Amino acid sequence: MKNFSTVVTRAAAAALVACAFAGPVQAAECRFKPNAPDQHRVVKGDTLWDISGAFLEHPWCWPQVWGMNREEIRNPHWIYPGQIVYFDRARGRLSLNKPGSGDDGSDAPLLRLSPQVRSEGLERGAIDAIPAGAIEPYLTQPLVIEKDALASAPRIAASQEGHLYLGTGDRVYVRGDLQGATEFQVFRPGTALKDPQTGAVLAHEAAYVGTVKLVKAAVPGVDVHTMTVSSSVSEMGVGDRLIPAPPPAVRNYVPHAPQTNIDARVMSIYSGVTYAGQSQVVTVNRGSIDGLDVGSVLQLYHFGKVVADPEGSKGFFGLKRATMKLPDEQYGSLFIFRVFGRVSYGLIMQVTAPVEVGDVAKSPE
């Protein structure tokens, strides 16, 4: 497997530091920290976000200083404990090759790395983009079900011997179109998630209750499919809905600015609390249809307040209350780690104030 190292020309290096990767939107200016170290030895527990933040003012600038294109962001090469990330100050880039070693490609053209088949065992040893433990349940369980999926989802219509609640090993009867799937996650629909900007219902919160597996599909003259409960985290019941078990979650994402301008709102905070802090999960009202993808980083803002203007115009009769609008205040970052059509999950990264429903989440400026 090749090193996660990209070589750039002298002319391209400076541009990479100041500009975003090619795309319809130019991201904010990317700069190295004045006190950035010359090198960092990767240790177990490091994340791409941590390492990037040690060198760069904005961790999502990682792709720029490695010269990564969109395909390489989706299918990155991995970094492993024991490797050393070097800061090549002369060329304004990061590398796994020591500057001046003869392998740093100082006169080589830009090298584009293409996706390759990788060993799962090796990937498991690579560092994560962000702390994996904070998002693990959200990678394998639905928790947010989009509106269209809810309307068409198969449902548990009856149970063996009329049991009211079901557990592992029990038989259930499911009605609906399975669309060829044989293994399903079971959820209980909950609160509707409304777009803070339009009021439209984009999705529903869902309580994950377990999994079921197909035993026998419905035959002519029979209205239901026969299934058994494979696992349960709480009791299932008639009326619970099924969705096909998702494919293995994408874990090899890289922090980056969105490809398109995103102007989103925080739609909900998981577990229904009013405020959220660092390492908590929220949903936003934008998804793949809007140009978000896994690994996108958004900046969080509180809306600027309207305050009294002590010297502003009070109108013709002097009775009007003079006010002025303050700018929106940027206070943190949001890392998008799972994307649906119109809804996405984000992990709150560095914040200096609590996150609230309705806060702005938009492309870096």
Tab-separated table of C-alpha atoms in Angstrom:
chain	number	residue	atom	x	y	z
A	1	MET	CA	0.000	0.000	0.000
A	2	LYS	CA	1.365	3.437	-0.914
A	3	ASN	CA	2.066	6.114	1.636
A	4	PHE	CA	-0.585	8.739	2.267
A	5	SER	CA	1.630	11.378	0.646
A	6	THR	CA	0.919	13.778	-2.152
A	7	VAL	CA	3.625	15.656	-4.035
A	8	VAL	CA	3.053	19.171	-5.337
A	9	THR	CA	5.023	21.569	-7.480
A	10	ARG	CA	6.467	24.753	-6.014
A	11	ALA	CA	3.857	26.873	-7.771
A	12	ALA	CA	0.972	24.718	-6.657
A	13	ALA	CA	2.072	24.521	-3.040
A	14	ALA	CA	1.384	28.149	-2.221
A	15	ALA	CA	-1.994	27.967	-3.927
A	16	LEU	CA	-2.959	24.921	-1.913
A	17	VAL	CA	-2.401	26.737	1.340
A	18	ALA	CA	-4.522	29.745	0.378
A	19	CYS	CA	-7.267	28.133	-1.694
A	20	ALA	CA	-9.748	25.297	-1.555
A	21	PHE	CA	-9.699	22.277	-3.831
A	22	ALA	CA	-11.261	22.633	-7.250
A	23	GLY	CA	-15.037	22.925	-7.166
A	24	PRO	CA	-17.914	25.356	-7.657
A	25	VAL	CA	-17.275	27.022	-4.291
A	26	GLN	CA	-14.020	28.433	-2.925
A	27	ALA	CA	-13.554	27.703	0.760
A	28	ALA	CA	-12.166	30.008	3.394
A	29	GLU	CA	-8.477	30.849	3.528
A	30	CYS	CA	-6.326	28.063	4.919
A	31	ARG	CA	-3.299	28.937	7.023
A	32	PHE	CA	-0.766	27.048	9.070
A	33	LYS	CA	-0.516	28.004	12.717
A	34	PRO	CA	2.388	30.335	13.555
A	35	ASN	CA	3.518	27.812	16.180
A	36	ALA	CA	2.917	24.705	14.058
A	37	PRO	CA	5.378	21.914	14.908
A	38	ASP	CA	7.945	20.613	12.429
A	39	GLN	CA	6.588	17.114	12.774
A	40	HIS	CA	4.100	14.940	14.637
A	41	ARG	CA	4.496	11.243	15.390
A	42	VAL	CA	1.135	9.508	15.085
A	43	VAL	CA	0.092	7.560	18.179
A	44	LYS	CA	-2.864	5.345	18.925
A	45	GLY	CA	-5.858	7.507	19.808
A	46	ASP	CA	-4.908	10.319	17.424
A	47	THR	CA	-7.505	11.472	14.905
A	48	LEU	CA	-7.134	13.301	11.601
A	49	TRP	CA	-8.956	16.207	13.232
A	50	ASP	CA	-6.441	16.365	16.096
A	51	ILE	CA	-3.387	16.118	13.846
A	52	SER	CA	-4.754	18.653	11.385
A	53	GLY	CA	-5.537	21.026	14.240
A	54	ALA	CA	-1.937	20.803	15.456
A	55	PHE	CA	-0.667	22.225	12.166
A	56	LEU	CA	-3.567	24.244	10.737
A	57	GLU	CA	-5.803	27.020	11.993
A	58	HIS	CA	-8.770	25.130	10.485
A	59	PRO	CA	-8.702	21.298	10.674
A	60	TRP	CA	-10.963	21.005	7.624
A	61	CYS	CA	-8.112	22.429	5.489
A	62	TRP	CA	-6.429	19.007	5.565
A	63	PRO	CA	-7.256	18.181	1.888
A	64	GLN	CA	-5.772	21.436	0.634
A	65	VAL	CA	-2.324	20.937	2.138
A	66	TRP	CA	-2.201	17.346	0.868
A	67	GLY	CA	-3.470	18.292	-2.597
A	68	MET	CA	-6.401	15.872	-2.432
A	69	ASN	CA	-9.157	15.904	-5.043
A	70	ARG	CA	-12.787	14.938	-4.429
A	71	GLU	CA	-12.252	11.258	-5.179
A	72	GLU	CA	-9.309	11.081	-2.786
A	73	ILE	CA	-11.393	12.689	-0.047
A	74	ARG	CA	-13.997	9.951	-0.461
A	75	ASN	CA	-11.365	7.199	-0.666
A	76	PRO	CA	-8.336	8.419	1.277
A	77	HIS	CA	-5.131	6.616	2.006
A	78	TRP	CA	-4.716	5.810	5.646
A	79	ILE	CA	-2.373	7.066	8.351
A	80	TYR	CA	-1.180	4.651	11.026
A	81	PRO	CA	0.329	4.928	14.506
A	82	GLY	CA	4.110	5.148	14.287
A	83	GLN	CA	4.176	7.224	11.108
A	84	ILE	CA	5.479	10.795	11.209
A	85	VAL	CA	3.659	13.718	9.598
A	86	TYR	CA	6.185	16.373	8.540
A	87	PHE	CA	5.546	20.071	7.954
A	88	ASP	CA	7.489	21.106	4.850
A	89	ARG	CA	7.672	24.827	5.550
A	90	ALA	CA	9.502	25.678	2.322
A	91	ARG	CA	6.692	24.294	0.188
A	92	GLY	CA	3.739	24.899	2.492
A	93	ARG	CA	2.553	21.309	2.692
A	94	LEU	CA	2.364	18.218	4.891
A	95	SER	CA	3.998	14.929	3.988
A	96	LEU	CA	4.937	11.535	5.336
A	97	ASN	CA	8.384	12.040	3.791
A	98	LYS	CA	10.934	14.113	5.661
A	99	PRO	CA	11.784	17.377	3.867
A	100	GLY	CA	15.221	17.158	2.276
A	101	SER	CA	15.275	13.375	2.425
A	102	GLY	CA	15.304	13.059	-1.346
A	103	ASP	CA	11.841	11.492	-1.287
A	104	ASP	CA	9.871	14.680	-0.824
A	105	GLY	CA	9.322	15.159	-4.540
A	106	SER	CA	10.476	18.766	-4.640
A	107	ASP	CA	10.626	18.847	-8.432
A	108	ALA	CA	7.942	16.291	-9.165
A	109	PRO	CA	4.563	17.141	-10.699
A	110	LEU	CA	1.327	16.785	-8.787
A	111	LEU	CA	0.675	13.129	-8.067
A	112	ARG	CA	-2.960	12.018	-8.001
A	113	LEU	CA	-3.585	8.904	-5.951
A	114	SER	CA	-6.408	6.662	-7.118
A	115	PRO	CA	-8.591	4.404	-4.921
A	116	GLN	CA	-7.122	0.962	-4.307
A	117	VAL	CA	-8.227	-2.294	-2.755
A	118	ARG	CA	-7.201	-2.252	0.894
A	119	SER	CA	-6.974	-4.899	3.565
A	120	GLU	CA	-9.724	-4.593	6.180
A	121	GLY	CA	-7.267	-5.662	8.848
A	122	LEU	CA	-4.900	-2.816	7.975
A	123	GLU	CA	-7.704	-0.269	7.856
A	124	ARG	CA	-8.766	-1.245	11.351
A	125	GLY	CA	-5.363	-0.150	12.597
A	126	ALA	CA	-5.517	3.248	10.913
A	127	ILE	CA	-6.447	6.367	12.839
A	128	ASP	CA	-10.010	7.689	12.650
A	129	ALA	CA	-11.086	11.048	11.264
A	130	ILE	CA	-12.881	11.904	14.527
A	131	PRO	CA	-13.412	10.009	17.820
A	132	ALA	CA	-15.201	6.833	16.697
A	133	GLY	CA	-16.853	6.127	20.028
A	134	ALA	CA	-18.841	9.354	19.890
A	135	ILE	CA	-20.678	8.388	16.697
A	136	GLU	CA	-20.749	4.567	16.664
A	137	PRO	CA	-24.487	4.170	17.455
A	138	TYR	CA	-25.398	6.671	14.752
A	139	LEU	CA	-23.472	4.730	12.102
A	140	THR	CA	-25.353	1.468	12.565
A	141	GLN	CA	-28.787	2.509	13.805
A	142	PRO	CA	-31.290	4.766	12.022
A	143	LEU	CA	-32.467	7.109	14.829
A	144	VAL	CA	-33.639	9.543	12.131
A	145	ILE	CA	-36.042	8.224	9.506
A	146	GLU	CA	-36.817	10.400	6.504
A	147	LYS	CA	-40.420	11.177	5.743
A	148	ASP	CA	-40.674	9.129	2.525
A	149	ALA	CA	-39.054	6.074	4.131
A	150	LEU	CA	-41.528	6.197	7.005
A	151	ALA	CA	-44.552	6.137	4.697
A	152	SER	CA	-43.430	3.048	2.786
A	153	ALA	CA	-41.731	1.026	5.546
A	154	PRO	CA	-43.005	-2.534	6.225
A	155	ARG	CA	-44.605	-2.970	9.649
A	156	ILE	CA	-45.014	-5.685	12.246
A	157	ALA	CA	-48.662	-6.617	11.774
A	158	ALA	CA	-49.017	-9.548	14.182
A	159	SER	CA	-47.027	-11.714	16.560
A	160	GLN	CA	-46.841	-15.393	17.411
A	161	GLU	CA	-49.693	-16.386	19.742
A	162	GLY	CA	-50.696	-12.748	20.010
A	163	HIS	CA	-47.791	-11.690	22.234
A	164	LEU	CA	-48.061	-7.995	23.023
A	165	TYR	CA	-44.313	-7.380	23.262
A	166	LEU	CA	-41.556	-9.370	21.617
A	167	GLY	CA	-37.953	-10.336	22.352
A	168	THR	CA	-35.086	-12.287	20.826
A	169	GLY	CA	-36.188	-15.548	19.199
A	170	ASP	CA	-39.872	-14.628	18.952
A	171	ARG	CA	-41.691	-14.973	15.644
A	172	VAL	CA	-43.315	-11.935	14.023
A	173	TYR	CA	-45.465	-11.370	10.960
A	174	VAL	CA	-44.636	-8.434	8.740
A	175	ARG	CA	-46.763	-6.741	6.124
A	176	GLY	CA	-45.301	-4.627	3.341
A	177	ASP	CA	-42.875	-4.661	0.431
A	178	LEU	CA	-39.507	-6.033	1.517
A	179	GLN	CA	-37.845	-4.995	-1.758
A	180	GLY	CA	-35.671	-8.099	-1.761
A	181	ALA	CA	-34.064	-7.507	1.646
A	182	THR	CA	-33.835	-10.289	4.242
A	183	GLU	CA	-32.419	-8.517	7.327
A	184	PHE	CA	-34.006	-5.456	8.886
A	185	GLN	CA	-33.662	-2.961	11.691
A	186	VAL	CA	-36.826	-2.300	13.688
A	187	PHE	CA	-37.769	1.126	14.956
A	188	ARG	CA	-40.640	2.908	16.626
A	189	PRO	CA	-41.609	6.225	14.990
A	190	GLY	CA	-41.345	9.246	17.249
A	191	THR	CA	-41.396	13.027	17.074
A	192	ALA	CA	-41.581	14.726	13.697
A	193	LEU	CA	-38.493	16.772	12.837
A	194	LYS	CA	-39.501	20.062	11.250
A	195	ASP	CA	-37.304	22.296	9.158
A	196	PRO	CA	-36.680	25.416	11.298
A	197	GLN	CA	-36.765	27.564	8.150
A	198	THR	CA	-39.848	26.213	6.336
A	199	GLY	CA	-41.796	24.273	8.968
A	200	ALA	CA	-41.926	21.230	6.649
A	201	VAL	CA	-41.567	17.761	8.180
A	202	LEU	CA	-38.295	16.343	6.827
A	203	ALA	CA	-37.956	13.250	9.014
A	204	HIS	CA	-39.021	11.537	12.232
A	205	GLU	CA	-36.997	10.618	15.255
A	206	ALA	CA	-36.984	6.867	15.740
A	207	ALA	CA	-36.385	4.636	18.728
A	208	TYR	CA	-34.199	1.721	17.618
A	209	VAL	CA	-35.545	-1.496	19.158
A	210	GLY	CA	-33.647	-4.312	17.422
A	211	THR	CA	-33.338	-6.471	14.319
A	212	VAL	CA	-35.375	-9.154	12.579
A	213	LYS	CA	-34.561	-11.717	9.891
A	214	LEU	CA	-36.755	-13.158	7.170
A	215	VAL	CA	-37.743	-16.812	7.624
A	216	LYS	CA	-40.333	-17.184	4.889
A	217	ALA	CA	-41.649	-14.644	2.410
A	218	ALA	CA	-45.380	-14.284	1.815
A	219	VAL	CA	-46.860	-16.685	-0.727
A	220	PRO	CA	-50.068	-16.334	-2.748
A	221	GLY	CA	-53.028	-16.334	-0.401
A	222	VAL	CA	-50.932	-15.132	2.582
A	223	ASP	CA	-50.638	-11.425	3.368
A	224	VAL	CA	-47.605	-11.418	5.661
A	225	HIS	CA	-43.950	-12.438	5.756
A	226	THR	CA	-42.684	-14.612	8.600
A	227	MET	CA	-39.650	-13.346	10.516
A	228	THR	CA	-37.816	-13.950	13.765
A	229	VAL	CA	-36.354	-11.413	16.165
A	230	SER	CA	-32.542	-11.579	15.859
A	231	SER	CA	-31.724	-9.079	18.571
A	232	SER	CA	-33.492	-6.537	20.710
A	233	VAL	CA	-32.498	-3.579	22.853
A	234	SER	CA	-36.080	-3.028	24.025
A	235	GLU	CA	-39.407	-4.773	23.537
A	236	MET	CA	-40.838	-4.794	20.013
A	237	GLY	CA	-44.524	-4.566	19.316
A	238	VAL	CA	-47.178	-4.557	16.627
A	239	GLY	CA	-46.937	-1.357	14.605
A	240	ASP	CA	-43.150	-1.050	14.782
A	241	ARG	CA	-41.547	-0.338	11.415
A	242	LEU	CA	-38.773	-2.057	9.476
A	243	ILE	CA	-36.011	-0.726	7.257
A	244	PRO	CA	-33.351	-2.846	5.516
A	245	ALA	CA	-30.134	-3.183	7.522
A	246	PRO	CA	-27.713	-0.575	6.126
A	247	PRO	CA	-24.396	-1.487	4.480
A	248	PRO	CA	-21.236	-1.139	6.586
A	249	ALA	CA	-20.744	2.489	7.517
A	250	VAL	CA	-18.174	4.577	5.683
A	251	ARG	CA	-15.337	5.240	8.116
A	252	ASN	CA	-12.563	6.551	5.850
A	253	TYR	CA	-13.745	10.128	5.608
A	254	VAL	CA	-11.555	13.217	5.647
A	255	PRO	CA	-12.490	16.608	7.147
A	256	HIS	CA	-13.122	19.065	4.304
A	257	ALA	CA	-15.163	22.097	3.338
A	258	PRO	CA	-18.454	21.327	1.500
A	259	GLN	CA	-18.324	21.359	-2.270
A	260	THR	CA	-21.275	23.759	-2.451
A	261	ASN	CA	-22.432	26.665	-0.316
A	262	ILE	CA	-24.452	25.267	2.605
A	263	ASP	CA	-26.790	27.396	4.715
A	264	ALA	CA	-28.371	24.976	7.191
A	265	ARG	CA	-30.061	25.105	10.591
A	266	VAL	CA	-29.669	22.841	13.583
A	267	MET	CA	-32.911	20.865	13.506
A	268	SER	CA	-32.709	18.706	16.623
A	269	ILE	CA	-30.405	17.685	19.440
A	270	TYR	CA	-30.270	13.977	20.131
A	271	SER	CA	-32.076	12.886	23.314
A	272	GLY	CA	-34.328	15.939	23.218
A	273	VAL	CA	-32.296	18.303	25.370
A	274	THR	CA	-32.432	22.068	24.885
A	275	TYR	CA	-28.696	22.720	24.628
A	276	ALA	CA	-25.747	20.686	23.367
A	277	GLY	CA	-21.994	20.880	23.830
A	278	GLN	CA	-18.830	19.411	22.422
A	279	SER	CA	-18.961	15.752	21.270
A	280	GLN	CA	-22.774	15.689	21.197
A	281	VAL	CA	-24.775	14.875	18.064
A	282	VAL	CA	-27.291	17.090	16.270
A	283	THR	CA	-29.239	16.925	13.025
A	284	VAL	CA	-29.260	19.653	10.382
A	285	ASN	CA	-31.842	20.333	7.697
A	286	ARG	CA	-29.549	19.692	4.734
A	287	GLY	CA	-28.354	16.466	3.116
A	288	SER	CA	-26.956	14.921	-0.052
A	289	ILE	CA	-29.593	16.650	-2.198
A	290	ASP	CA	-28.158	19.966	-1.006
A	291	GLY	CA	-24.516	19.011	-1.624
A	292	LEU	CA	-23.452	17.770	1.817
A	293	ASP	CA	-21.296	14.668	2.003
A	294	VAL	CA	-19.620	12.650	4.745
A	295	GLY	CA	-16.695	14.571	6.238
A	296	SER	CA	-18.036	18.043	5.441
A	297	VAL	CA	-17.315	20.618	8.136
A	298	LEU	CA	-19.737	23.466	8.844
A	299	GLN	CA	-19.265	26.482	11.057
A	300	LEU	CA	-21.834	27.107	13.791
A	301	TYR	CA	-23.300	30.560	14.410
A	302	HIS	CA	-25.709	32.168	16.827
A	303	PHE	CA	-28.016	34.657	15.123
A	304	GLY	CA	-26.903	38.230	15.718
A	305	LYS	CA	-29.127	39.967	18.270
A	306	VAL	CA	-31.165	43.105	17.638
A	307	VAL	CA	-30.204	45.647	20.311
A	308	ALA	CA	-31.036	49.239	21.121
A	309	ASP	CA	-29.076	51.939	19.295
A	310	PRO	CA	-28.659	54.779	21.811
A	311	GLU	CA	-27.859	57.313	19.097
A	312	GLY	CA	-30.001	55.972	16.259
A	313	SER	CA	-32.876	57.752	14.587
A	314	LYS	CA	-36.116	57.650	16.594
A	315	GLY	CA	-38.348	58.650	13.704
A	316	PHE	CA	-40.210	61.871	12.833
A	317	PHE	CA	-41.967	62.195	16.189
A	318	GLY	CA	-39.117	60.745	18.223
A	319	LEU	CA	-41.276	57.831	19.342
A	320	LYS	CA	-39.642	55.009	17.382
A	321	ARG	CA	-37.257	52.721	19.268
A	322	ALA	CA	-33.915	52.838	17.483
A	323	THR	CA	-32.312	49.399	17.051
A	324	MET	CA	-29.412	47.815	15.242
A	325	LYS	CA	-28.693	44.249	14.102
A	326	LEU	CA	-25.467	42.685	15.328
A	327	PRO	CA	-23.600	40.173	13.122
A	328	ASP	CA	-24.060	36.449	13.530
A	329	GLU	CA	-21.455	35.111	15.985
A	330	GLN	CA	-19.381	32.108	14.926
A	331	TYR	CA	-18.750	29.869	17.950
A	332	GLY	CA	-17.842	26.369	16.805
A	333	SER	CA	-17.617	23.641	14.169
A	334	LEU	CA	-19.827	20.737	13.140
A	335	PHE	CA	-18.435	17.571	11.531
A	336	ILE	CA	-20.962	15.825	9.244
A	337	PHE	CA	-20.569	12.059	9.579
A	338	ARG	CA	-23.802	10.575	8.189
A	339	VAL	CA	-25.860	11.981	5.339
A	340	PHE	CA	-29.388	11.264	4.126
A	341	GLY	CA	-31.325	12.993	1.346
A	342	ARG	CA	-32.471	16.069	3.275
A	343	VAL	CA	-31.122	15.451	6.778
A	344	SER	CA	-27.614	14.885	8.173
A	345	TYR	CA	-25.998	13.949	11.487
A	346	GLY	CA	-23.217	16.176	12.769
A	347	LEU	CA	-20.785	15.829	15.665
A	348	ILE	CA	-20.145	19.067	17.537
A	349	MET	CA	-16.422	19.794	17.587
A	350	GLN	CA	-14.848	22.863	19.237
A	351	VAL	CA	-17.488	25.237	20.629
A	352	THR	CA	-17.294	28.270	22.901
A	353	ALA	CA	-21.031	28.425	23.630
A	354	PRO	CA	-23.972	25.970	23.855
A	355	VAL	CA	-25.614	24.785	20.621
A	356	GLU	CA	-29.353	25.420	20.279
A	357	VAL	CA	-32.012	24.260	17.834
A	358	GLY	CA	-32.288	26.857	15.072
A	359	ASP	CA	-28.616	27.853	15.133
A	360	VAL	CA	-26.957	28.453	11.773
A	361	ALA	CA	-24.595	25.846	10.322
A	362	LYS	CA	-22.952	26.962	7.102
A	363	SER	CA	-19.919	26.564	4.880
A	364	PRO	CA	-16.654	27.966	6.268
A	365	GLU	CA	-15.943	31.562	5.338
